[in-house]
Each structure stands twice: as structure tokens, then as C-alpha cells.
Amino acid sequence: MTRPNPRLRALFLGAGYAFLYVPILVLMVLSFNDSAMMTTWTGFSLRWYHELFADRALLEAARLSLIIAAFTATAAVVIGTWAGYVLARMGRFRGFALFVGLVSAPLVIPEVVLGISLLLMFVELSDLLGWEGSNGAFTIWVGHVILSMAYVSVIIQSRVRDLDRSLEEAALDLGASPVKVFFQIVLPLIAPALVSAWLLAFTLSLDDVVIASFLTGPGHTTLPLEVFSRVRLGLKPEINALATLFMLLVAVFVLIANRVQNRRGYSA
């Protein structure tokens, strides 16, 4: 069996990375362009960053999106961890098929269908309960939790199934309650999966457009909706500045996480 040529492999690898990251680098470079034209470079400038921080609507949309994403990720991890643990440890029970279908439904249902269904649900609830509040941050949060919870449950379920069950059984034999076993043995062991699930849920919420477009209300525009509405009228360099700041923020978090992980590895 012949091995692939190292140069050819490096060429394909470089082409793949270029396809993924060159557009992002171009966007970051254009965020420092002094010209309002996206395709014309006239000189280095921080003009669009100044305009970005003076744009109250865009900053408020970013603040709302970050808040909703944080609360969404937290709630999705709590619910998804419970659902994933039940699927991995409780075996088959009455209504198991229905439970699996309800948990995994957001994974296969188109977001348009999910958004319309949630909108109709909130309309019916408002008529039934006499709720006078309009759609807003709460309804967006509910929709994002339902979507993200399904992804979290898949991650937790796969991680729990890989655990050595003898540790839990030994703790139970020594007199520990199932709740104590879960919090003192299972949760510490699946902590990396919990962090990964939280970050994934945070990203899904921050990136969502479809569900938020159905569940949003006046004065509650998320960042993706604000950007999407502006892009339809023409690209503006301040959007490049916003994207650059978000990518730098993500890079900082990734570096911090890697440094913490490496320190824990050395200490172990």
C-alpha cells in the first residue's frame, strides 16, 4: 500500500484551510478600510469601529443576543443533561419511544416549522391565559432552549454511555443515593462534555435567525436579525468591524481554554 505524497497532502490541506479562513481574513482586513466601498481599498482607518460603537441599535442587538445566548445555554445544559442521562442510564420504560421522539424532534424538524409552531403556541397561550405580553426576549429564549436542548442531550448521552458504570454501582453499594451519585460522580466525569454542550448551545442561540424572526417582537431585535436586515440593503464596513471583534473575542476564549486545559494536564 503506497503512502500519499506528503507535498500533495500538504497542498490539499492548505487549500482546505484557505477555503475556510481566507474569506474571514479578507473581512477582517476590510474592517480597517477607510472607504465605504467594500471592494476599494483607500487606506488604513479605524473609522468603522468608531461608527460601530456609536451605533446604539447594533450594540443593543448584540447585548440582547449575548444575554439570550447565555441564558439559553444554561437552561439547555440543565434540561439536556437530564434528558441525556435518562436516555443513557434508565433503559426502556413506558413512553420511552415518545420521550426519544420529543427530545430528538428539534434535530430533524426544519427551523421554519419549529418557529411557526412555537409562534402559534404562544398565540394560543395568550388567548387561553389572557397574557397581554407580546413576543420578545422570553419567547426567543424558549425557542432557543428547545432547539439547543436536543443537541445537548446527544452530547451528554454519548458521554454518559462511555463512562465506567462500575463506579456508580460501587457508590450505590456503599450506600450513596442515586442523586448523590449523579452529583458527586457522574457530573465531575462529564464536566468537559458539559462545557462543550454549553458552548454549542451558546453558539446556536447566538447564530439563530429563523426561530428568532418568528418569536421576536418590537424592541427585541437580536444581532443576527439586525445584521440580516442591514445586509439586505447593502453591505456596510461596520458589519465587518463587528464580525472582527466577535472573532477576536472567540479567539481569546479559545486561547484561555487551551491554556487552562494544558495547566490541568501538567498538574495531573
Short mmCIF file of N, CA, C and O in Angstrom, two decimals, residues 85 89 163-178 180-182 184-186 189:
data_model
loop_
_atom_site.label_atom_id
_atom_site.label_comp_id
_atom_site.label_asym_id
_atom_site.label_seq_id
_atom_site.Cartn_x
_atom_site.Cartn_y
_atom_site.Cartn_z
N TYR A 85 -29.01 11.86 30.29
CA TYR A 85 -28.74 10.86 31.33
C TYR A 85 -29.86 9.82 31.38
O TYR A 85 -29.60 8.62 31.54
N ARG A 89 -29.02 5.89 30.80
CA ARG A 89 -28.95 5.06 32.00
C ARG A 89 -30.26 4.41 32.41
O ARG A 89 -30.25 3.38 33.08
N LEU A 163 -18.98 6.16 30.12
CA LEU A 163 -18.48 6.12 31.48
C LEU A 163 -18.43 4.67 31.98
O LEU A 163 -19.20 3.81 31.56
N ASP A 164 -17.51 4.44 32.90
CA ASP A 164 -17.42 3.14 33.56
C ASP A 164 -18.53 3.04 34.59
O ASP A 164 -18.49 3.72 35.63
N ARG A 165 -19.51 2.23 34.32
CA ARG A 165 -20.68 2.15 35.19
C ARG A 165 -20.35 1.51 36.55
O ARG A 165 -21.11 1.66 37.50
N SER A 166 -19.24 0.81 36.63
CA SER A 166 -18.88 0.18 37.90
C SER A 166 -18.64 1.20 39.01
O SER A 166 -18.84 0.92 40.19
N LEU A 167 -18.19 2.42 38.64
CA LEU A 167 -18.00 3.47 39.65
C LEU A 167 -19.33 3.86 40.29
O LEU A 167 -19.41 4.01 41.52
N GLU A 168 -20.36 4.01 39.48
CA GLU A 168 -21.67 4.34 40.02
C GLU A 168 -22.23 3.19 40.85
O GLU A 168 -22.82 3.40 41.92
N GLU A 169 -22.05 1.96 40.36
CA GLU A 169 -22.56 0.81 41.10
C GLU A 169 -21.85 0.64 42.43
O GLU A 169 -22.48 0.27 43.44
N ALA A 170 -20.55 0.91 42.46
CA ALA A 170 -19.81 0.81 43.72
C ALA A 170 -20.30 1.84 44.73
O ALA A 170 -20.45 1.54 45.93
N ALA A 171 -20.56 3.05 44.27
CA ALA A 171 -21.07 4.09 45.17
C ALA A 171 -22.46 3.72 45.70
O ALA A 171 -22.76 3.95 46.88
N LEU A 172 -23.29 3.15 44.85
CA LEU A 172 -24.62 2.72 45.29
C LEU A 172 -24.51 1.59 46.31
O LEU A 172 -25.26 1.55 47.30
N ASP A 173 -23.58 0.65 46.10
CA ASP A 173 -23.39 -0.44 47.05
C ASP A 173 -22.91 0.05 48.40
O ASP A 173 -23.19 -0.56 49.45
N LEU A 174 -22.18 1.18 48.40
CA LEU A 174 -21.67 1.74 49.65
C LEU A 174 -22.68 2.62 50.37
O LEU A 174 -22.37 3.20 51.41
N GLY A 175 -23.87 2.73 49.80
CA GLY A 175 -24.94 3.44 50.50
C GLY A 175 -25.26 4.82 49.96
O GLY A 175 -26.13 5.51 50.51
N ALA A 176 -24.61 5.26 48.90
CA ALA A 176 -24.91 6.57 48.34
C ALA A 176 -26.23 6.54 47.59
O ALA A 176 -26.57 5.54 46.95
N SER A 177 -26.97 7.62 47.69
CA SER A 177 -28.24 7.71 46.97
C SER A 177 -27.98 7.98 45.49
O SER A 177 -26.91 8.48 45.12
N PRO A 178 -28.94 7.65 44.62
CA PRO A 178 -28.75 7.93 43.19
C PRO A 178 -28.48 9.41 42.90
O PRO A 178 -27.69 9.73 42.01
N LYS A 180 -26.98 11.56 44.93
CA LYS A 180 -25.61 11.86 45.35
C LYS A 180 -24.60 11.29 44.37
O LYS A 180 -23.58 11.92 44.06
N VAL A 181 -24.88 10.11 43.84
CA VAL A 181 -24.00 9.52 42.83
C VAL A 181 -23.94 10.39 41.59
O VAL A 181 -22.87 10.61 41.01
N PHE A 182 -25.09 10.91 41.19
CA PHE A 182 -25.13 11.74 39.99
C PHE A 182 -24.31 13.02 40.17
O PHE A 182 -23.52 13.38 39.30
N GLN A 184 -21.97 13.78 42.56
CA GLN A 184 -20.60 13.68 43.03
C GLN A 184 -19.72 12.78 42.17
O GLN A 184 -18.49 12.83 42.29
N ILE A 185 -20.32 11.96 41.32
CA ILE A 185 -19.52 11.06 40.48
C ILE A 185 -19.74 11.34 38.99
O ILE A 185 -18.78 11.57 38.25
N VAL A 186 -21.01 11.35 38.57
CA VAL A 186 -21.28 11.48 37.15
C VAL A 186 -20.94 12.88 36.65
O VAL A 186 -20.25 13.04 35.63
N LEU A 189 -17.28 13.70 36.10
CA LEU A 189 -16.71 12.94 35.00
C LEU A 189 -17.13 13.48 33.63
O LEU A 189 -16.39 13.35 32.65
#
